[in-house]
GROMACS .gro file of C-alpha atoms in nm:
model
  134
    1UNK     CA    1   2.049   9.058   2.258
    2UNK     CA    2   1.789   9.282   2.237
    3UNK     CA    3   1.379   9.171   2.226
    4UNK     CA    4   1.340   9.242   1.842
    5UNK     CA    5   1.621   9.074   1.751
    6UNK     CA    6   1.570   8.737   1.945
    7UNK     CA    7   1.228   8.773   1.804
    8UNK     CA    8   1.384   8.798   1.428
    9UNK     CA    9   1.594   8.515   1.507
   10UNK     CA   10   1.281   8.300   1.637
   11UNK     CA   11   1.118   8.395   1.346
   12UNK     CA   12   1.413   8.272   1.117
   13UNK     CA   13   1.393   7.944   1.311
   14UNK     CA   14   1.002   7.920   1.232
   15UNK     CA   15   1.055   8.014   0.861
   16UNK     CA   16   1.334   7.705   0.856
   17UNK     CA   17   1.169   7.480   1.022
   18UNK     CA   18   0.841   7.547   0.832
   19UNK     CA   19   1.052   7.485   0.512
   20UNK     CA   20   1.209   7.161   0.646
   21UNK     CA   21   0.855   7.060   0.742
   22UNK     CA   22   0.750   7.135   0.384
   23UNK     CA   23   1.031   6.970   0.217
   24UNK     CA   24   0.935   6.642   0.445
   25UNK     CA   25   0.563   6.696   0.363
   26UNK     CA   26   0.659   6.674   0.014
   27UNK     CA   27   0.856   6.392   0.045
   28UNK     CA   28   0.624   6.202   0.294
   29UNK     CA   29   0.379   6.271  -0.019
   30UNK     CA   30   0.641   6.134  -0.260
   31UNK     CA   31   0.684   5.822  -0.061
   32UNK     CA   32   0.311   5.774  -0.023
   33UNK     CA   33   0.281   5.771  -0.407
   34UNK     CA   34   0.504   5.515  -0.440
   35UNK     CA   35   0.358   5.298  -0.154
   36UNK     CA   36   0.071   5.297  -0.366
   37UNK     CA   37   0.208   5.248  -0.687
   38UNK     CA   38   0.355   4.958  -0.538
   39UNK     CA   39   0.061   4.814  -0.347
   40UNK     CA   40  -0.084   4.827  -0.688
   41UNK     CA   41   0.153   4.641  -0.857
   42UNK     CA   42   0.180   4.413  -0.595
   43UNK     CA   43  -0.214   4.325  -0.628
   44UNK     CA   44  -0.144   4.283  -1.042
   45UNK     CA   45   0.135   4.049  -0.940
   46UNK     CA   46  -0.091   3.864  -0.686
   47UNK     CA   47  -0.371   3.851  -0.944
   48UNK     CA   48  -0.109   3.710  -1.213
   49UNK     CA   49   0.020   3.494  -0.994
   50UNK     CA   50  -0.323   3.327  -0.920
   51UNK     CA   51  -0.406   3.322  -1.282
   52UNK     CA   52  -0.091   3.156  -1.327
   53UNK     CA   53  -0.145   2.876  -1.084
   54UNK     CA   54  -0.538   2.823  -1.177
   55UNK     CA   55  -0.375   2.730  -1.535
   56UNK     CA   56  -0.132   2.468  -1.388
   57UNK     CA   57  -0.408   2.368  -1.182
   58UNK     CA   58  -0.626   2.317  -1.488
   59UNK     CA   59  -0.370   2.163  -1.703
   60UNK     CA   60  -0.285   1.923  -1.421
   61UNK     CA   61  -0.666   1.827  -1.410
   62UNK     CA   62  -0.669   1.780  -1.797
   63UNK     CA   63  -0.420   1.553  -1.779
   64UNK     CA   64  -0.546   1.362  -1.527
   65UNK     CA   65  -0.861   1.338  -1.706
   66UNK     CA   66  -0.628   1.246  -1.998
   67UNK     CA   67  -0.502   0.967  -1.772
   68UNK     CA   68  -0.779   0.811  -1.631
   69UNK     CA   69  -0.968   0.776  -1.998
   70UNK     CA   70  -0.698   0.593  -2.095
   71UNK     CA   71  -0.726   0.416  -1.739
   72UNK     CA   72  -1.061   0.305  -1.872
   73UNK     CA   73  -1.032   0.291  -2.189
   74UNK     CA   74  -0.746   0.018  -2.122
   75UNK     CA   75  -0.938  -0.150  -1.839
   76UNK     CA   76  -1.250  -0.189  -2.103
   77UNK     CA   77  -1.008  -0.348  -2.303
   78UNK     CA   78  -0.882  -0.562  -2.041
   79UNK     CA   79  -1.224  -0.734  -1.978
   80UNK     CA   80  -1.351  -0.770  -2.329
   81UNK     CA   81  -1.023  -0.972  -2.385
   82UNK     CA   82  -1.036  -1.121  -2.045
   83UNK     CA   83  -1.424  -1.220  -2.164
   84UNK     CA   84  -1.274  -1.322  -2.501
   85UNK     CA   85  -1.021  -1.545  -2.373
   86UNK     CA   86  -1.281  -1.744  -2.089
   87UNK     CA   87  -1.481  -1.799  -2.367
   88UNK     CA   88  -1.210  -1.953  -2.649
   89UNK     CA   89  -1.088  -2.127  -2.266
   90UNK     CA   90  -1.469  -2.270  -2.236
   91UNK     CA   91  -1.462  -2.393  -2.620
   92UNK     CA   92  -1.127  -2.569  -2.604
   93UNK     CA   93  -1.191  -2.760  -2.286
   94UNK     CA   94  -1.587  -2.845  -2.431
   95UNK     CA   95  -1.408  -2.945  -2.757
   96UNK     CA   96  -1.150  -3.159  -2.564
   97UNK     CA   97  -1.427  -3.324  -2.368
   98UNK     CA   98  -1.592  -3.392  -2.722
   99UNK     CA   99  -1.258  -3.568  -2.907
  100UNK     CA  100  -1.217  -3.741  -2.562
  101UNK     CA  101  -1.566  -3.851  -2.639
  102UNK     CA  102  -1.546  -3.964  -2.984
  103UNK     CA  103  -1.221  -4.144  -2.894
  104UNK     CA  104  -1.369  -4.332  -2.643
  105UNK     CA  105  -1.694  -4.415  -2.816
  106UNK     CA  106  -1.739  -4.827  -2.825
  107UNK     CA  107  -1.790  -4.972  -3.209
  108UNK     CA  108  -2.154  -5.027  -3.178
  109UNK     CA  109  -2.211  -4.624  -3.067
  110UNK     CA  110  -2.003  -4.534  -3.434
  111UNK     CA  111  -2.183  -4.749  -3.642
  112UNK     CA  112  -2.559  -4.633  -3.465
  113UNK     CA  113  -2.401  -4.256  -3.537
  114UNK     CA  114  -2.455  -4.149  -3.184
  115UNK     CA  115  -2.289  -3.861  -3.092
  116UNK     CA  116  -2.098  -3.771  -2.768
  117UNK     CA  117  -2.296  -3.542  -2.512
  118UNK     CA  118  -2.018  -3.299  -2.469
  119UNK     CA  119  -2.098  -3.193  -2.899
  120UNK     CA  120  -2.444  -3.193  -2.789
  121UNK     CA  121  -2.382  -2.946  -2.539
  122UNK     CA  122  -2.084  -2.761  -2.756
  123UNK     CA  123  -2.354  -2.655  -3.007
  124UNK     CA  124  -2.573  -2.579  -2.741
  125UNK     CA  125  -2.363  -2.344  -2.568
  126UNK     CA  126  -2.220  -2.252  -2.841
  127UNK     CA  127  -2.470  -2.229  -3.124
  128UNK     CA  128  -2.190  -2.317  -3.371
  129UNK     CA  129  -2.336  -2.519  -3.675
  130UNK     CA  130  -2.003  -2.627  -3.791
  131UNK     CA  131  -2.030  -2.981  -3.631
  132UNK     CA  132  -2.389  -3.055  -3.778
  133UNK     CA  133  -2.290  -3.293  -4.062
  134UNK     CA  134  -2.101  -3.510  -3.743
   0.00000   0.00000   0.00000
C-alpha cells in the first residue's frame, strides 16, 4: 500500500472514530441530563417524604396531647370525687358517733337537753345548721 493511501485510510479511521466519540459525547450528555433530572426528583421525593413524616409526627403529638388532657382531665375528676367521698365518709362516721351518742345518753342527760359531743363537733366541722332545733 502506498503512503497516500495508508494515510487516507488513517484518516478514515480518525473521521470514524471522531464520529463514534461524538455520538458517545452526545450520549454521555444525554445520560448526564437525566442523572440530573433524577437527582432532582429524588431531592422533591426526599423533601415530600420529610413533609410527610413531620405530619405523622405532628398528628401523633396532637393526639398525645389529646390523651394526656383527658389523662388530667379524668385524674381531676378522680380527686374531687375521691375528696367528695372522704368527706360524705367523715359525715357518716361523725353522724354514727352522734346516734351512738343519743342512744346511749342516761334519762337525766334527755330530760336536761344535753346534747352529745360528737353533734357538737358535727356542726362544727361541718357547719351544717340542720341539727340546731336538737
Amino acid at each position: 500500500m502506498d503512503p497516500e493511501e495508508k494515510i487516507e485510510e488513517l484518516e478514515n479511521q480518525i473521521a470514524e472514530r471522531d464520529r463514534k466519540i461524538r455520538e458517545l459525547e452526545l450520549k454521555l450528555a444525554d445520560c448526564m441530563g437525566r442523572v440530573d433530572e433524577i437527582r432532582s426528583e429524588k431531592s422533591g421525593l426526599q423533601e415530600e417524604v420529610n413533609r410527610l413524616q413531620v405530619m405523622r409526627l405532628d398528628l401523633k403529638l396532637r393526639d398525645f396531647q389529646e390523651l394526656e388532657d383527658e389523662n388530667n382531665r379524668l385524674k381531676h375528676r378522680i380527686e374531687i370525687t375521691k375528696d367528695l367521698l372522704d368527706e360524705a365518709r367523715e359525715r357518716l362516721e361523725i353522724l354514727e358517733d352522734v346516734v351512738e351518742g343519743f342512744l346511749n345518753q342516761s334519762l337525766p342527760e334527755r330530760i336536761t337537753g344535753k346534747k352529745p359531743d360528737a353533734l357538737i363537733h358535727y356542726r362544727e366541722r361541718f357547719r351544717d345548721g340542720r341539727f340546731n332545733n336538737l
